[in-house]
XYZ file of N, CA and C in Angstrom:
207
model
N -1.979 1.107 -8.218
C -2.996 0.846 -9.202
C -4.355 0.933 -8.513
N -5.083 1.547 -8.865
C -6.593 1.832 -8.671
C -7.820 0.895 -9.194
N -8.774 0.435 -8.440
C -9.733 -0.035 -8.843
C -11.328 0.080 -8.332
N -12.057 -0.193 -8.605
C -13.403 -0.440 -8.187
C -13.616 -1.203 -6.908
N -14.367 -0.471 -5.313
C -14.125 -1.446 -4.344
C -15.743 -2.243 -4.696
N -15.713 -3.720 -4.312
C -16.457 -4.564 -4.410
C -16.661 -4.601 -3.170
N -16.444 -4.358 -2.102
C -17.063 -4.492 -0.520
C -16.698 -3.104 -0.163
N -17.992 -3.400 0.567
C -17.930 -2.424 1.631
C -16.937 -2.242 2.954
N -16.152 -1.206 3.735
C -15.881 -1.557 4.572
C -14.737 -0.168 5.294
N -14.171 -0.377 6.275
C -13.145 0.531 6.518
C -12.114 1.029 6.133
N -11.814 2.565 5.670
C -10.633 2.812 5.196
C -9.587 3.129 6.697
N -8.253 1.868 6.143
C -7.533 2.410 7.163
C -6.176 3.794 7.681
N -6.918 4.278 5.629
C -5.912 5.140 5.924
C -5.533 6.244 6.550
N -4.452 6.970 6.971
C -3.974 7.198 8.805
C -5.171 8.808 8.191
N -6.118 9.294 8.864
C -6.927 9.969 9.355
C -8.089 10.054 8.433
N -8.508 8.872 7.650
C -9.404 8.787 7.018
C -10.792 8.744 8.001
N -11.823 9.164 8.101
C -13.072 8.828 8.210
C -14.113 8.398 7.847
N -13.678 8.551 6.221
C -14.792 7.892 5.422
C -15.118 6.151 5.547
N -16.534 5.470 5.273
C -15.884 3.871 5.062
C -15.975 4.217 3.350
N -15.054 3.005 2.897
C -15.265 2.620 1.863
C -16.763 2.150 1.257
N -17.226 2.286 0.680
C -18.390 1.959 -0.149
C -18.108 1.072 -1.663
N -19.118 -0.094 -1.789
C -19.050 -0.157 -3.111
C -19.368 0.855 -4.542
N -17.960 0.657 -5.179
C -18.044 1.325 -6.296
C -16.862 2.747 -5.943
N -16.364 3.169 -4.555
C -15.530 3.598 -4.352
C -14.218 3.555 -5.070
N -13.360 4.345 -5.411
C -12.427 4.178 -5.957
C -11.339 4.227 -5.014
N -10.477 2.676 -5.305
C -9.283 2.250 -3.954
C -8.399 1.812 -4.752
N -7.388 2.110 -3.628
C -6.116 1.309 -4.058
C -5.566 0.174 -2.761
N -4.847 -1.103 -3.247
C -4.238 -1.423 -2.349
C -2.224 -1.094 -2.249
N -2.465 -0.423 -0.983
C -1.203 -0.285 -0.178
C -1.402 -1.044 1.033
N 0.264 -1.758 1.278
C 0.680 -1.904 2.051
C -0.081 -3.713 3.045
N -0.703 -3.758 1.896
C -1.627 -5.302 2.081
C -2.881 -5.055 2.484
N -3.694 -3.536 2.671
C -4.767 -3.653 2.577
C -5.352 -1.973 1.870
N -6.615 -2.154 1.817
C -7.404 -1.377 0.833
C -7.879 0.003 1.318
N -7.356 0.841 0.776
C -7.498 2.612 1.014
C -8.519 3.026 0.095
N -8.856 4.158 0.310
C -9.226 4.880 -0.908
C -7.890 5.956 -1.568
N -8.453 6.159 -2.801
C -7.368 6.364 -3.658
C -7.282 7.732 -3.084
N -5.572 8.121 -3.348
C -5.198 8.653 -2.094
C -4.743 9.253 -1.269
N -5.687 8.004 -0.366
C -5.343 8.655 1.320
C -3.868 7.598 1.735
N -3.442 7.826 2.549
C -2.029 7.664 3.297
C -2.055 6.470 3.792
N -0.582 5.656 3.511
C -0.820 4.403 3.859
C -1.318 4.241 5.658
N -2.025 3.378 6.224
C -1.955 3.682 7.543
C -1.038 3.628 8.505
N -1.213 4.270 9.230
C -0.385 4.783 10.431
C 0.211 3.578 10.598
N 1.733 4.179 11.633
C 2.425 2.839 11.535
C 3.279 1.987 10.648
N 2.751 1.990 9.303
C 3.265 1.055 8.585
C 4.142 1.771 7.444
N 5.362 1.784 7.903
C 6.577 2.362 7.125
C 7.298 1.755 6.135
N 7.146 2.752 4.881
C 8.104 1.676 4.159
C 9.300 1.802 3.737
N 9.632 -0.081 3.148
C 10.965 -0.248 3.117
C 11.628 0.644 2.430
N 12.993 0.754 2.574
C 13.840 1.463 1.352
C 14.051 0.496 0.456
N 14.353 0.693 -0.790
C 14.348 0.530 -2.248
C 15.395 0.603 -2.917
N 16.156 -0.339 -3.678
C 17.470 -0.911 -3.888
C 17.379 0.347 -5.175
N 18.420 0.831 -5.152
C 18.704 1.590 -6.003
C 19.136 1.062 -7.739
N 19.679 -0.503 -7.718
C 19.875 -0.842 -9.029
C 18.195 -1.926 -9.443
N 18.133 -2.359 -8.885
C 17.027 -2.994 -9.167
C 15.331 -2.574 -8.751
N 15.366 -1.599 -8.088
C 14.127 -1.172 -7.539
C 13.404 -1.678 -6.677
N 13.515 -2.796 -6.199
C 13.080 -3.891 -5.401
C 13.041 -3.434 -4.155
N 12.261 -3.579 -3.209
C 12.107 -3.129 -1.472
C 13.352 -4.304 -1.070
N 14.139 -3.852 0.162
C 15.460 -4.433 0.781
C 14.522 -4.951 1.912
N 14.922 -6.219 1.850
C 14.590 -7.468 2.851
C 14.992 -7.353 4.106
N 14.952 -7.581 5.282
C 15.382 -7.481 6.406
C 16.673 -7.631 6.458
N 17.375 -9.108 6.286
C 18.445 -9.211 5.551
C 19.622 -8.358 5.064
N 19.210 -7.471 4.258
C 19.379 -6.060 3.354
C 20.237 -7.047 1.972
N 19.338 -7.839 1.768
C 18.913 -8.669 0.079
C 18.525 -7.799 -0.404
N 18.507 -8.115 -1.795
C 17.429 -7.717 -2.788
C 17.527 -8.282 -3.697
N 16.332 -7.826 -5.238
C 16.353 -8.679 -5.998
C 17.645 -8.717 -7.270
N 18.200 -8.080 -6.829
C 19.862 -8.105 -7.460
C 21.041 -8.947 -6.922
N 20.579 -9.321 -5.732
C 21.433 -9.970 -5.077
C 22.635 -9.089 -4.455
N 22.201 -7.525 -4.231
C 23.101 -6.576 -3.913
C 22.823 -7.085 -2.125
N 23.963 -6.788 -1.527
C 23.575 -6.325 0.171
C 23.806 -5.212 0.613
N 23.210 -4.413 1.111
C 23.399 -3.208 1.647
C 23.910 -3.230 3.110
């Protein structure tokens, strides 16, 4: 989901150069704020995704079905 950035500041996404500016259009991935987009940043891989419930698999390999993988 996309919104209006209210601060200014760094995009961390993996080969972005731009900063963010207010009034920029961002999204948040991954717990912090990109512009809309660019790639979550480097590094930060994501989980796989329970196939009956859609839910990201917990370390565990929970989910919100109560399936275990």
């Amino acid at each position: 989901m996309t919104f209006l950035a209210k601060y200014s500041g760094v995009c961390p996404g993996a080969g972005c150069d731009e900063p963010i500016d207010i009034g920029d259009i961002v999204e948040w991935i991954e717990g912090q704020v990109v512009h809309e987009g660019c790639l979550p940043p480097a590094g930060v891989k994501p989980r796989p995704v329970c196939g009956e419930c859609f839910m990201e698999i917990a370390l565990n390999g929970a989910c919100g079905c109560g399936v275990l993988t």
